[in-house]
Amino acid sequence: MSHEIYLNGSFVPSEEAKISVFDHGLLYGDGIFEGIRAYNGFVFRLHEHIQRLIQSAQSIALAFPWSADDLEEIVVQTIRRNGLRDAYVRLVITRGIGDLGLDPRNCAEPEIFCIADQIQLYPPAMYENGLRVVTTGVRRNAADALNPRVKSLNYLNNILAKIQANDAGAGEGLMLNEQGLVAEATGDNLFIVQKGRVCTPPASMGALEGITRNAVLDLCRLYEIPVAEVPITLHEVYVADECFLTGTAAELIAVTQIDGRVIGSGKEGLLTHRLHEGFRQLVQKEGRPVYDE
Ligand code: PXG
């Protein structure tokens, strides 16, 4: 199916949406992105996604001319242009076209594109039965190398971790930080439930500050479920009552086996289920409208 892609100020059919081989996003992974979701014609936490994108840009000294309002409008327009109500959106900004040296001063101006696609939902059985996960040997980026809070186009170590998980026949791979503490999965944040308390590693432990993660923290506070952002060891994950991952694509998905250990009942846990139900309600009533209803 052809899409209408937003590319540097205009909409073009996907076959014509081309980026130069001299773009530093491609040559060096020099750029940033967001993965955003729309539910029933409403973009979930668009403002938060754009703020995270702006912070990623600021962190890698990537200056661009678009305001937060411009960026929000680009996302909304792209969804509308493709006639979608439920959508997965990818907004990408690169350092732009340069030469074969890595010096970003040779890039004339940043490039921007936005893709809105239909969302591929995971089968319901995957949510009921949960994922089998393995710990990978690939460490999450160290904060003094490339801060993991930057959602950059450099996902190579996450991809290497995903390859290890695939090789092990697992649904996802866990990544530890340089201290051996649990950071997150390759494209999702991690939560555990310990005696009724919901815990997730703080961003300082190598976790991206996920939009879904923040929504789950909000839901816990709303439901008065005890919640904490604390360092988590693998031992604590192995002995947790429940474990789940959060991300824009997966929403909340139970983890029922880690490195051969069955977690809790071996099925989606009660709190995981309750929080996922709460999340599904939240996305239906919050969000920036795409269409004038
Ligand atoms: N950690 C990392 C490293 C991520 O890339 C998340 C956590 C979850 O954050 P949100 O804001 O989505 O709740 C992400 C984002 C994929 C894919 O294809 C997933 C992400 C990014 C790029 C690709 O699964 N997830």
PDB file of C-alpha atoms and ligand atoms in Angstrom:
ATOM      1  CA  MET A   1       0.000   0.000   0.000  1.00  0.00           C
ATOM      2  CA  SER A   2       1.313   3.435  -0.907  1.00  0.00           C
ATOM      3  CA  HIS A   3       1.558   6.018   1.829  1.00  0.00           C
ATOM      4  CA  GLU A   4       1.728   9.763   1.706  1.00  0.00           C
ATOM      5  CA  ILE A   5       5.008  10.611   3.389  1.00  0.00           C
ATOM      6  CA  TYR A   6       5.796  14.024   4.821  1.00  0.00           C
ATOM      7  CA  LEU A   7       9.300  14.881   3.571  1.00  0.00           C
ATOM      8  CA  ASN A   8      10.946  18.270   4.096  1.00  0.00           C
ATOM      9  CA  GLY A   9       7.815  20.390   3.799  1.00  0.00           C
ATOM     10  CA  SER A  10       5.618  18.465   1.366  1.00  0.00           C
ATOM     11  CA  PHE A  11       3.758  15.183   1.014  1.00  0.00           C
ATOM     12  CA  VAL A  12       5.048  12.639  -1.499  1.00  0.00           C
ATOM     13  CA  PRO A  13       3.982   9.063  -2.291  1.00  0.00           C
ATOM     14  CA  SER A  14       6.188   6.487  -0.529  1.00  0.00           C
ATOM     15  CA  GLU A  15       7.830   5.420  -3.829  1.00  0.00           C
ATOM     16  CA  GLU A  16       9.087   8.983  -4.242  1.00  0.00           C
ATOM     17  CA  ALA A  17      10.070   9.559  -0.614  1.00  0.00           C
ATOM     18  CA  LYS A  18      13.843   9.318  -1.008  1.00  0.00           C
ATOM     19  CA  ILE A  19      16.730  10.363   1.222  1.00  0.00           C
ATOM     20  CA  SER A  20      20.200  11.117  -0.108  1.00  0.00           C
ATOM     21  CA  VAL A  21      23.023   8.584   0.339  1.00  0.00           C
ATOM     22  CA  PHE A  22      24.953  11.567   1.753  1.00  0.00           C
ATOM     23  CA  ASP A  23      22.437  12.064   4.561  1.00  0.00           C
ATOM     24  CA  HIS A  24      24.303  11.755   7.854  1.00  0.00           C
ATOM     25  CA  GLY A  25      21.318   9.986   9.394  1.00  0.00           C
ATOM     26  CA  LEU A  26      22.203   7.112   7.072  1.00  0.00           C
ATOM     27  CA  LEU A  27      26.007   7.504   6.982  1.00  0.00           C
ATOM     28  CA  TYR A  28      26.472   7.911  10.753  1.00  0.00           C
ATOM     29  CA  GLY A  29      23.126   7.337  12.466  1.00  0.00           C
ATOM     30  CA  ASP A  30      23.270  11.076  13.166  1.00  0.00           C
ATOM     31  CA  GLY A  31      19.667  11.894  13.932  1.00  0.00           C
ATOM     32  CA  ILE A  32      16.744  11.343  16.267  1.00  0.00           C
ATOM     33  CA  PHE A  33      13.250   9.909  16.074  1.00  0.00           C
ATOM     34  CA  GLU A  34       9.944   9.240  17.786  1.00  0.00           C
ATOM     35  CA  GLY A  35       7.504   6.338  17.479  1.00  0.00           C
ATOM     36  CA  ILE A  36       4.011   7.681  18.164  1.00  0.00           C
ATOM     37  CA  ARG A  37       0.578   6.071  18.212  1.00  0.00           C
ATOM     38  CA  ALA A  38      -2.901   7.315  17.359  1.00  0.00           C
ATOM     39  CA  TYR A  39      -5.990   5.602  18.712  1.00  0.00           C
ATOM     40  CA  ASN A  40      -9.375   6.128  17.102  1.00  0.00           C
ATOM     41  CA  GLY A  41      -8.373   9.514  15.673  1.00  0.00           C
ATOM     42  CA  PHE A  42      -6.546  10.792  18.765  1.00  0.00           C
ATOM     43  CA  VAL A  43      -2.747  11.004  19.056  1.00  0.00           C
ATOM     44  CA  PHE A  44      -1.628   9.654  22.422  1.00  0.00           C
ATOM     45  CA  ARG A  45       0.602  12.011  24.436  1.00  0.00           C
ATOM     46  CA  LEU A  46       1.789  13.864  21.332  1.00  0.00           C
ATOM     47  CA  HIS A  47       3.073  16.772  23.379  1.00  0.00           C
ATOM     48  CA  GLU A  48       5.266  14.427  25.484  1.00  0.00           C
ATOM     49  CA  HIS A  49       6.661  12.711  22.378  1.00  0.00           C
ATOM     50  CA  ILE A  50       7.567  16.060  20.800  1.00  0.00           C
ATOM     51  CA  GLN A  51       9.153  17.302  24.022  1.00  0.00           C
ATOM     52  CA  ARG A  52      11.293  14.138  24.168  1.00  0.00           C
ATOM     53  CA  LEU A  53      12.290  14.664  20.517  1.00  0.00           C
ATOM     54  CA  ILE A  54      13.261  18.282  21.240  1.00  0.00           C
ATOM     55  CA  GLN A  55      15.338  17.144  24.236  1.00  0.00           C
ATOM     56  CA  SER A  56      17.040  14.452  22.134  1.00  0.00           C
ATOM     57  CA  ALA A  57      17.909  17.133  19.545  1.00  0.00           C
ATOM     58  CA  GLN A  58      19.191  19.512  22.199  1.00  0.00           C
ATOM     59  CA  SER A  59      21.339  16.760  23.708  1.00  0.00           C
ATOM     60  CA  ILE A  60      23.057  15.949  20.391  1.00  0.00           C
ATOM     61  CA  ALA A  61      23.330  19.657  19.424  1.00  0.00           C
ATOM     62  CA  LEU A  62      21.042  19.216  16.435  1.00  0.00           C
ATOM     63  CA  ALA A  63      19.473  22.612  15.792  1.00  0.00           C
ATOM     64  CA  PHE A  64      16.351  22.734  13.661  1.00  0.00           C
ATOM     65  CA  PRO A  65      13.903  25.442  12.604  1.00  0.00           C
ATOM     66  CA  TRP A  66      10.659  23.676  13.619  1.00  0.00           C
ATOM     67  CA  SER A  67       8.782  24.690  16.749  1.00  0.00           C
ATOM     68  CA  ALA A  68       7.012  22.140  18.967  1.00  0.00           C
ATOM     69  CA  ASP A  69       3.718  23.298  17.397  1.00  0.00           C
ATOM     70  CA  ASP A  70       5.116  22.758  13.874  1.00  0.00           C
ATOM     71  CA  LEU A  71       6.223  19.221  14.784  1.00  0.00           C
ATOM     72  CA  GLU A  72       2.867  18.349  16.362  1.00  0.00           C
ATOM     73  CA  GLU A  73       1.121  19.675  13.260  1.00  0.00           C
ATOM     74  CA  ILE A  74       3.349  17.549  10.967  1.00  0.00           C
ATOM     75  CA  VAL A  75       2.344  14.403  12.884  1.00  0.00           C
ATOM     76  CA  VAL A  76      -1.375  15.254  12.840  1.00  0.00           C
ATOM     77  CA  GLN A  77      -1.319  16.204   9.138  1.00  0.00           C
ATOM     78  CA  THR A  78       0.494  12.997   8.176  1.00  0.00           C
ATOM     79  CA  ILE A  79      -2.118  10.837   9.905  1.00  0.00           C
ATOM     80  CA  ARG A  80      -4.949  12.857   8.344  1.00  0.00           C
ATOM     81  CA  ARG A  81      -3.414  12.786   4.888  1.00  0.00           C
ATOM     82  CA  ASN A  82      -3.339   8.968   5.071  1.00  0.00           C
ATOM     83  CA  GLY A  83      -6.928   8.783   6.327  1.00  0.00           C
ATOM     84  CA  LEU A  84      -5.945   6.785   9.414  1.00  0.00           C
ATOM     85  CA  ARG A  85      -7.638   6.658  12.811  1.00  0.00           C
ATOM     86  CA  ASP A  86      -5.421   3.979  14.378  1.00  0.00           C
ATOM     87  CA  ALA A  87      -1.837   4.553  13.355  1.00  0.00           C
ATOM     88  CA  TYR A  88       1.811   4.039  14.170  1.00  0.00           C
ATOM     89  CA  VAL A  89       3.760   7.173  13.303  1.00  0.00           C
ATOM     90  CA  ARG A  90       7.501   7.550  12.826  1.00  0.00           C
ATOM     91  CA  LEU A  91       8.865  11.093  12.968  1.00  0.00           C
ATOM     92  CA  VAL A  92      12.556  11.343  12.059  1.00  0.00           C
ATOM     93  CA  ILE A  93      14.987  14.268  11.944  1.00  0.00           C
ATOM     94  CA  THR A  94      18.504  13.772  10.594  1.00  0.00           C
ATOM     95  CA  ARG A  95      21.552  16.035  10.595  1.00  0.00           C
ATOM     96  CA  GLY A  96      20.974  16.284   6.838  1.00  0.00           C
ATOM     97  CA  ILE A  97      23.038  15.998   3.694  1.00  0.00           C
ATOM     98  CA  GLY A  98      26.782  16.396   4.216  1.00  0.00           C
ATOM     99  CA  ASP A  99      29.935  14.936   2.747  1.00  0.00           C
ATOM    100  CA  LEU A 100      31.866  11.758   3.579  1.00  0.00           C
ATOM    101  CA  GLY A 101      33.387  13.264   6.704  1.00  0.00           C
ATOM    102  CA  LEU A 102      31.527  12.893   9.971  1.00  0.00           C
ATOM    103  CA  ASP A 103      31.838  16.574  10.856  1.00  0.00           C
ATOM    104  CA  PRO A 104      28.250  17.804  11.259  1.00  0.00           C
ATOM    105  CA  ARG A 105      29.326  21.328  10.240  1.00  0.00           C
ATOM    106  CA  ASN A 106      29.339  20.055   6.654  1.00  0.00           C
ATOM    107  CA  CYS A 107      25.616  19.286   6.804  1.00  0.00           C
ATOM    108  CA  ALA A 108      23.706  22.175   5.288  1.00  0.00           C
ATOM    109  CA  GLU A 109      20.377  21.693   7.012  1.00  0.00           C
ATOM    110  CA  PRO A 110      18.460  18.978   8.877  1.00  0.00           C
ATOM    111  CA  GLU A 111      16.072  16.703   7.017  1.00  0.00           C
ATOM    112  CA  ILE A 112      12.681  15.736   8.397  1.00  0.00           C
ATOM    113  CA  PHE A 113      10.226  13.043   7.454  1.00  0.00           C
ATOM    114  CA  CYS A 114       7.129  11.518   8.938  1.00  0.00           C
ATOM    115  CA  ILE A 115       5.484   8.166   8.121  1.00  0.00           C
ATOM    116  CA  ALA A 116       2.022   7.117   9.325  1.00  0.00           C
ATOM    117  CA  ASP A 117       1.222   3.440   8.900  1.00  0.00           C
ATOM    118  CA  GLN A 118      -1.418   1.017  10.041  1.00  0.00           C
ATOM    119  CA  ILE A 119      -0.503  -0.534  13.348  1.00  0.00           C
ATOM    120  CA  GLN A 120       0.378  -4.233  13.417  1.00  0.00           C
ATOM    121  CA  LEU A 121      -1.297  -5.519  16.557  1.00  0.00           C
ATOM    122  CA  TYR A 122       0.193  -8.453  18.472  1.00  0.00           C
ATOM    123  CA  PRO A 123      -2.081 -11.508  18.709  1.00  0.00           C
ATOM    124  CA  PRO A 124      -4.248 -11.537  21.892  1.00  0.00           C
ATOM    125  CA  ALA A 125      -2.753 -14.917  22.912  1.00  0.00           C
ATOM    126  CA  MET A 126       0.633 -13.243  23.234  1.00  0.00           C
ATOM    127  CA  TYR A 127      -0.791 -10.942  25.906  1.00  0.00           C
ATOM    128  CA  GLU A 128      -2.477 -13.800  27.801  1.00  0.00           C
ATOM    129  CA  ASN A 129       0.496 -16.174  27.681  1.00  0.00           C
ATOM    130  CA  GLY A 130       3.188 -13.517  27.921  1.00  0.00           C
ATOM    131  CA  LEU A 131       6.645 -13.389  26.412  1.00  0.00           C
ATOM    132  CA  ARG A 132       9.650 -15.601  26.944  1.00  0.00           C
ATOM    133  CA  VAL A 133      12.610 -13.295  27.455  1.00  0.00           C
ATOM    134  CA  VAL A 134      16.364 -13.848  27.717  1.00  0.00           C
ATOM    135  CA  THR A 135      19.067 -11.627  29.166  1.00  0.00           C
ATOM    136  CA  THR A 136      21.458 -10.596  26.421  1.00  0.00           C
ATOM    137  CA  GLY A 137      25.181  -9.991  26.696  1.00  0.00           C
ATOM    138  CA  VAL A 138      24.849  -6.610  25.007  1.00  0.00           C
ATOM    139  CA  ARG A 139      25.018  -3.705  27.443  1.00  0.00           C
ATOM    140  CA  ARG A 140      22.771  -0.668  27.113  1.00  0.00           C
ATOM    141  CA  ASN A 141      24.656   2.486  26.066  1.00  0.00           C
ATOM    142  CA  ALA A 142      26.646   3.974  28.919  1.00  0.00           C
ATOM    143  CA  ALA A 143      25.428   7.455  29.863  1.00  0.00           C
ATOM    144  CA  ASP A 144      28.895   8.902  29.229  1.00  0.00           C
ATOM    145  CA  ALA A 145      29.040   7.364  25.739  1.00  0.00           C
ATOM    146  CA  LEU A 146      25.605   7.984  24.218  1.00  0.00           C
ATOM    147  CA  ASN A 147      23.058   8.791  26.882  1.00  0.00           C
ATOM    148  CA  PRO A 148      20.219   6.254  26.632  1.00  0.00           C
ATOM    149  CA  ARG A 149      17.710   9.059  27.182  1.00  0.00           C
ATOM    150  CA  VAL A 150      18.532  10.260  23.658  1.00  0.00           C
ATOM    151  CA  LYS A 151      16.242   8.508  21.184  1.00  0.00           C
ATOM    152  CA  SER A 152      18.846   8.552  18.446  1.00  0.00           C
ATOM    153  CA  LEU A 153      19.063   6.746  15.103  1.00  0.00           C
ATOM    154  CA  ASN A 154      21.889   4.694  16.605  1.00  0.00           C
ATOM    155  CA  TYR A 155      20.123   1.481  17.678  1.00  0.00           C
ATOM    156  CA  LEU A 156      22.922  -0.886  16.815  1.00  0.00           C
ATOM    157  CA  ASN A 157      23.507  -2.293  20.294  1.00  0.00           C
ATOM    158  CA  ASN A 158      19.746  -2.751  20.772  1.00  0.00           C
ATOM    159  CA  ILE A 159      19.684  -4.555  17.414  1.00  0.00           C
ATOM    160  CA  LEU A 160      22.604  -6.778  18.476  1.00  0.00           C
ATOM    161  CA  ALA A 161      20.654  -7.611  21.637  1.00  0.00           C
ATOM    162  CA  LYS A 162      17.564  -8.385  19.533  1.00  0.00           C
ATOM    163  CA  ILE A 163      19.670 -10.723  17.370  1.00  0.00           C
ATOM    164  CA  GLN A 164      20.749 -12.580  20.526  1.00  0.00           C
ATOM    165  CA  ALA A 165      17.117 -12.851  21.649  1.00  0.00           C
ATOM    166  CA  ASN A 166      16.064 -14.075  18.198  1.00  0.00           C
ATOM    167  CA  ASP A 167      18.873 -16.643  18.233  1.00  0.00           C
ATOM    168  CA  ALA A 168      17.614 -17.933  21.567  1.00  0.00           C
ATOM    169  CA  GLY A 169      14.074 -18.156  20.161  1.00  0.00           C
ATOM    170  CA  ALA A 170      12.876 -15.591  22.734  1.00  0.00           C
ATOM    171  CA  GLY A 171      10.281 -12.875  22.220  1.00  0.00           C
ATOM    172  CA  GLU A 172      12.485 -10.135  23.644  1.00  0.00           C
ATOM    173  CA  GLY A 173      15.933  -9.532  25.090  1.00  0.00           C
ATOM    174  CA  LEU A 174      16.840  -7.808  28.343  1.00  0.00           C
ATOM    175  CA  MET A 175      19.698  -5.325  28.375  1.00  0.00           C
ATOM    176  CA  LEU A 176      21.737  -4.606  31.492  1.00  0.00           C
ATOM    177  CA  ASN A 177      23.637  -1.402  32.182  1.00  0.00           C
ATOM    178  CA  GLU A 178      27.389  -1.298  32.705  1.00  0.00           C
ATOM    179  CA  GLN A 179      26.896  -2.142  36.411  1.00  0.00           C
ATOM    180  CA  GLY A 180      24.980  -5.296  35.525  1.00  0.00           C
ATOM    181  CA  LEU A 181      21.640  -3.837  36.655  1.00  0.00           C
ATOM    182  CA  VAL A 182      18.542  -4.217  34.514  1.00  0.00           C
ATOM    183  CA  ALA A 183      18.085  -1.283  32.141  1.00  0.00           C
ATOM    184  CA  GLU A 184      15.250  -2.279  29.791  1.00  0.00           C
ATOM    185  CA  ALA A 185      14.393  -4.511  26.835  1.00  0.00           C
ATOM    186  CA  THR A 186      15.597  -3.752  23.286  1.00  0.00           C
ATOM    187  CA  GLY A 187      12.661  -1.456  22.481  1.00  0.00           C
ATOM    188  CA  ASP A 188      10.534  -1.505  25.625  1.00  0.00           C
ATOM    189  CA  ASN A 189      10.774  -0.549  29.289  1.00  0.00           C
ATOM    190  CA  LEU A 190      10.663  -3.182  32.023  1.00  0.00           C
ATOM    191  CA  PHE A 191       8.446  -3.338  35.113  1.00  0.00           C
ATOM    192  CA  ILE A 192       8.233  -5.895  37.904  1.00  0.00           C
ATOM    193  CA  VAL A 193       5.633  -6.402  40.624  1.00  0.00           C
ATOM    194  CA  GLN A 194       6.951  -7.316  44.095  1.00  0.00           C
ATOM    195  CA  LYS A 195       4.342  -7.981  46.797  1.00  0.00           C
ATOM    196  CA  GLY A 196       1.853  -5.551  45.273  1.00  0.00           C
ATOM    197  CA  ARG A 197       4.458  -2.871  44.549  1.00  0.00           C
ATOM    198  CA  VAL A 198       5.150  -1.889  40.933  1.00  0.00           C
ATOM    199  CA  CYS A 199       8.847  -1.126  40.200  1.00  0.00           C
ATOM    200  CA  THR A 200      10.784   0.051  37.174  1.00  0.00           C
ATOM    201  CA  PRO A 201      14.419   1.145  36.821  1.00  0.00           C
ATOM    202  CA  PRO A 202      15.003   4.927  36.843  1.00  0.00           C
ATOM    203  CA  ALA A 203      16.264   6.578  33.652  1.00  0.00           C
ATOM    204  CA  SER A 204      19.686   6.904  35.324  1.00  0.00           C
ATOM    205  CA  MET A 205      19.998   3.088  35.193  1.00  0.00           C
ATOM    206  CA  GLY A 206      19.939   3.119  31.384  1.00  0.00           C
ATOM    207  CA  ALA A 207      16.220   3.215  30.659  1.00  0.00           C
ATOM    208  CA  LEU A 208      14.644   5.431  28.055  1.00  0.00           C
ATOM    209  CA  GLU A 209      11.958   7.565  29.675  1.00  0.00           C
ATOM    210  CA  GLY A 210       9.198   5.807  27.789  1.00  0.00           C
ATOM    211  CA  ILE A 211       5.898   7.538  27.159  1.00  0.00           C
ATOM    212  CA  THR A 212       4.067   4.277  27.940  1.00  0.00           C
ATOM    213  CA  ARG A 213       6.235   3.831  31.054  1.00  0.00           C
ATOM    214  CA  ASN A 214       5.183   7.287  32.273  1.00  0.00           C
ATOM    215  CA  ALA A 215       1.523   6.527  31.556  1.00  0.00           C
ATOM    216  CA  VAL A 216       1.791   3.323  33.636  1.00  0.00           C
ATOM    217  CA  LEU A 217       3.413   5.260  36.500  1.00  0.00           C
ATOM    218  CA  ASP A 218       0.498   7.750  36.296  1.00  0.00           C
ATOM    219  CA  LEU A 219      -2.044   4.901  36.364  1.00  0.00           C
ATOM    220  CA  CYS A 220      -0.398   3.363  39.455  1.00  0.00           C
ATOM    221  CA  ARG A 221      -0.676   6.695  41.271  1.00  0.00           C
ATOM    222  CA  LEU A 222      -4.305   7.068  40.143  1.00  0.00           C
ATOM    223  CA  TYR A 223      -5.173   3.558  41.397  1.00  0.00           C
ATOM    224  CA  GLU A 224      -3.084   4.107  44.550  1.00  0.00           C
ATOM    225  CA  ILE A 225      -0.897   1.109  43.736  1.00  0.00           C
ATOM    226  CA  PRO A 226       2.498   1.503  45.461  1.00  0.00           C
ATOM    227  CA  VAL A 227       5.073   2.361  42.817  1.00  0.00           C
ATOM    228  CA  ALA A 228       8.834   2.997  42.785  1.00  0.00           C
ATOM    229  CA  GLU A 229      11.587   3.866  40.334  1.00  0.00           C
ATOM    230  CA  VAL A 230      14.438   1.812  41.783  1.00  0.00           C
ATOM    231  CA  PRO A 231      17.528  -0.038  40.569  1.00  0.00           C
ATOM    232  CA  ILE A 232      16.550  -3.646  39.745  1.00  0.00           C
ATOM    233  CA  THR A 233      18.848  -6.689  39.723  1.00  0.00           C
ATOM    234  CA  LEU A 234      18.315  -9.799  37.610  1.00  0.00           C
ATOM    235  CA  HIS A 235      17.652 -11.716  40.838  1.00  0.00           C
ATOM    236  CA  GLU A 236      14.737  -9.392  41.594  1.00  0.00           C
ATOM    237  CA  VAL A 237      13.325  -9.962  38.119  1.00  0.00           C
ATOM    238  CA  TYR A 238      13.642 -13.760  38.527  1.00  0.00           C
ATOM    239  CA  VAL A 239      11.746 -13.769  41.833  1.00  0.00           C
ATOM    240  CA  ALA A 240       9.147 -11.124  40.876  1.00  0.00           C
ATOM    241  CA  ASP A 241       5.435 -11.914  41.215  1.00  0.00           C
ATOM    242  CA  GLU A 242       4.806 -10.362  37.804  1.00  0.00           C
ATOM    243  CA  CYS A 243       6.891  -8.792  35.076  1.00  0.00           C
ATOM    244  CA  PHE A 244       5.830  -6.799  32.022  1.00  0.00           C
ATOM    245  CA  LEU A 245       7.239  -4.625  29.260  1.00  0.00           C
ATOM    246  CA  THR A 246       5.870  -1.283  28.046  1.00  0.00           C
ATOM    247  CA  GLY A 247       6.237   0.477  24.709  1.00  0.00           C
ATOM    248  CA  THR A 248       4.230   2.428  22.165  1.00  0.00           C
ATOM    249  CA  ALA A 249       3.848  -0.597  19.873  1.00  0.00           C
ATOM    250  CA  ALA A 250       3.302  -3.357  22.472  1.00  0.00           C
ATOM    251  CA  GLU A 251       1.492  -1.209  25.101  1.00  0.00           C
ATOM    252  CA  LEU A 252       1.831  -3.518  28.177  1.00  0.00           C
ATOM    253  CA  ILE A 253       2.872  -7.100  27.612  1.00  0.00           C
ATOM    254  CA  ALA A 254       3.471  -9.730  30.289  1.00  0.00           C
ATOM    255  CA  VAL A 255       6.818 -11.492  30.597  1.00  0.00           C
ATOM    256  CA  THR A 256       6.185 -15.014  31.853  1.00  0.00           C
ATOM    257  CA  GLN A 257       9.594 -16.636  31.446  1.00  0.00           C
ATOM    258  CA  ILE A 258      13.058 -15.134  31.881  1.00  0.00           C
ATOM    259  CA  ASP A 259      16.256 -17.096  31.263  1.00  0.00           C
ATOM    260  CA  GLY A 260      14.310 -20.326  31.827  1.00  0.00           C
ATOM    261  CA  ARG A 261      12.635 -19.179  35.084  1.00  0.00           C
ATOM    262  CA  VAL A 262       8.838 -19.074  35.065  1.00  0.00           C
ATOM    263  CA  ILE A 263       7.571 -15.771  36.476  1.00  0.00           C
ATOM    264  CA  GLY A 264       4.553 -15.857  38.808  1.00  0.00           C
ATOM    265  CA  SER A 265       1.715 -18.012  37.500  1.00  0.00           C
ATOM    266  CA  GLY A 266       3.308 -18.333  34.046  1.00  0.00           C
ATOM    267  CA  LYS A 267       0.390 -16.286  32.652  1.00  0.00           C
ATOM    268  CA  GLU A 268      -0.304 -12.550  32.536  1.00  0.00           C
ATOM    269  CA  GLY A 269      -0.486 -11.376  36.176  1.00  0.00           C
ATOM    270  CA  LEU A 270      -3.487  -9.647  37.773  1.00  0.00           C
ATOM    271  CA  LEU A 271      -1.855  -6.241  38.196  1.00  0.00           C
ATOM    272  CA  THR A 272      -0.407  -6.378  34.678  1.00  0.00           C
ATOM    273  CA  HIS A 273      -3.894  -7.110  33.363  1.00  0.00           C
ATOM    274  CA  ARG A 274      -5.476  -4.332  35.417  1.00  0.00           C
ATOM    275  CA  LEU A 275      -2.891  -1.773  34.313  1.00  0.00           C
ATOM    276  CA  HIS A 276      -3.250  -2.826  30.674  1.00  0.00           C
ATOM    277  CA  GLU A 277      -7.035  -2.411  30.908  1.00  0.00           C
ATOM    278  CA  GLY A 278      -6.482   1.012  32.484  1.00  0.00           C
ATOM    279  CA  PHE A 279      -4.062   1.917  29.725  1.00  0.00           C
ATOM    280  CA  ARG A 280      -6.549   0.867  27.029  1.00  0.00           C
ATOM    281  CA  GLN A 281      -9.166   3.135  28.606  1.00  0.00           C
ATOM    282  CA  LEU A 282      -6.692   5.995  28.935  1.00  0.00           C
ATOM    283  CA  VAL A 283      -5.734   5.980  25.243  1.00  0.00           C
ATOM    284  CA  GLN A 284      -9.399   6.207  24.259  1.00  0.00           C
ATOM    285  CA  LYS A 285     -10.065   9.316  26.308  1.00  0.00           C
ATOM    286  CA  GLU A 286      -6.808  11.257  26.078  1.00  0.00           C
ATOM    287  CA  GLY A 287      -5.068  12.665  23.039  1.00  0.00           C
ATOM    288  CA  ARG A 288      -4.859  15.315  20.401  1.00  0.00           C
ATOM    289  CA  PRO A 289      -7.687  15.031  17.821  1.00  0.00           C
ATOM    290  CA  VAL A 290      -6.627  14.366  14.225  1.00  0.00           C
ATOM    291  CA  TYR A 291     -10.022  15.161  12.701  1.00  0.00           C
ATOM    292  CA  ASP A 292     -12.679  17.797  13.467  1.00  0.00           C
ATOM    293  CA  GLU A 293     -15.395  15.497  14.779  1.00  0.00           C
TER     294      GLU A 293
HETATM  295  N1  PXG B   1      13.151   1.741  25.359  1.00  0.00           N
HETATM  296  C1  PXG B   1      13.678   1.893  24.128  1.00  0.00           C
HETATM  297  C2  PXG B   1      15.134   1.675  23.932  1.00  0.00           C
HETATM  298  C3  PXG B   1      12.860   2.273  23.065  1.00  0.00           C
HETATM  299  O1  PXG B   1      13.379   2.441  21.854  1.00  0.00           O
HETATM  300  C4  PXG B   1      10.963   2.270  24.576  1.00  0.00           C
HETATM  301  C5  PXG B   1      11.840   1.924  25.597  1.00  0.00           C
HETATM  302  C6  PXG B   1       9.525   2.477  24.902  1.00  0.00           C
HETATM  303  O2  PXG B   1       9.220   3.863  24.880  1.00  0.00           O
HETATM  304  P1  PXG B   1       7.771   4.430  24.516  1.00  0.00           P
HETATM  305  O3  PXG B   1       7.931   5.899  24.536  1.00  0.00           O
HETATM  306  O4  PXG B   1       7.443   3.889  23.146  1.00  0.00           O
HETATM  307  O5  PXG B   1       6.825   3.926  25.549  1.00  0.00           O
HETATM  308  C7  PXG B   1      11.476   2.476  23.281  1.00  0.00           C
HETATM  309  C8  PXG B   1      10.615   2.873  22.138  1.00  0.00           C
HETATM  310  C9  PXG B   1      10.198  -1.373  17.580  1.00  0.00           C
HETATM  311  C10 PXG B   1      10.667  -0.071  18.136  1.00  0.00           C
HETATM  312  O6  PXG B   1      10.221  -1.534  16.359  1.00  0.00           O
HETATM  313  C11 PXG B   1      10.347   0.303  19.420  1.00  0.00           C
HETATM  314  C12 PXG B   1      10.796   1.522  19.941  1.00  0.00           C
HETATM  315  C13 PXG B   1      11.571   2.308  19.159  1.00  0.00           C
HETATM  316  C14 PXG B   1      11.885   1.915  17.879  1.00  0.00           C
HETATM  317  C15 PXG B   1      11.430   0.729  17.345  1.00  0.00           C
HETATM  318  O7  PXG B   1       9.788  -2.239  18.364  1.00  0.00           O
HETATM  319  N2  PXG B   1      10.414   1.784  21.248  1.00  0.00           N
END
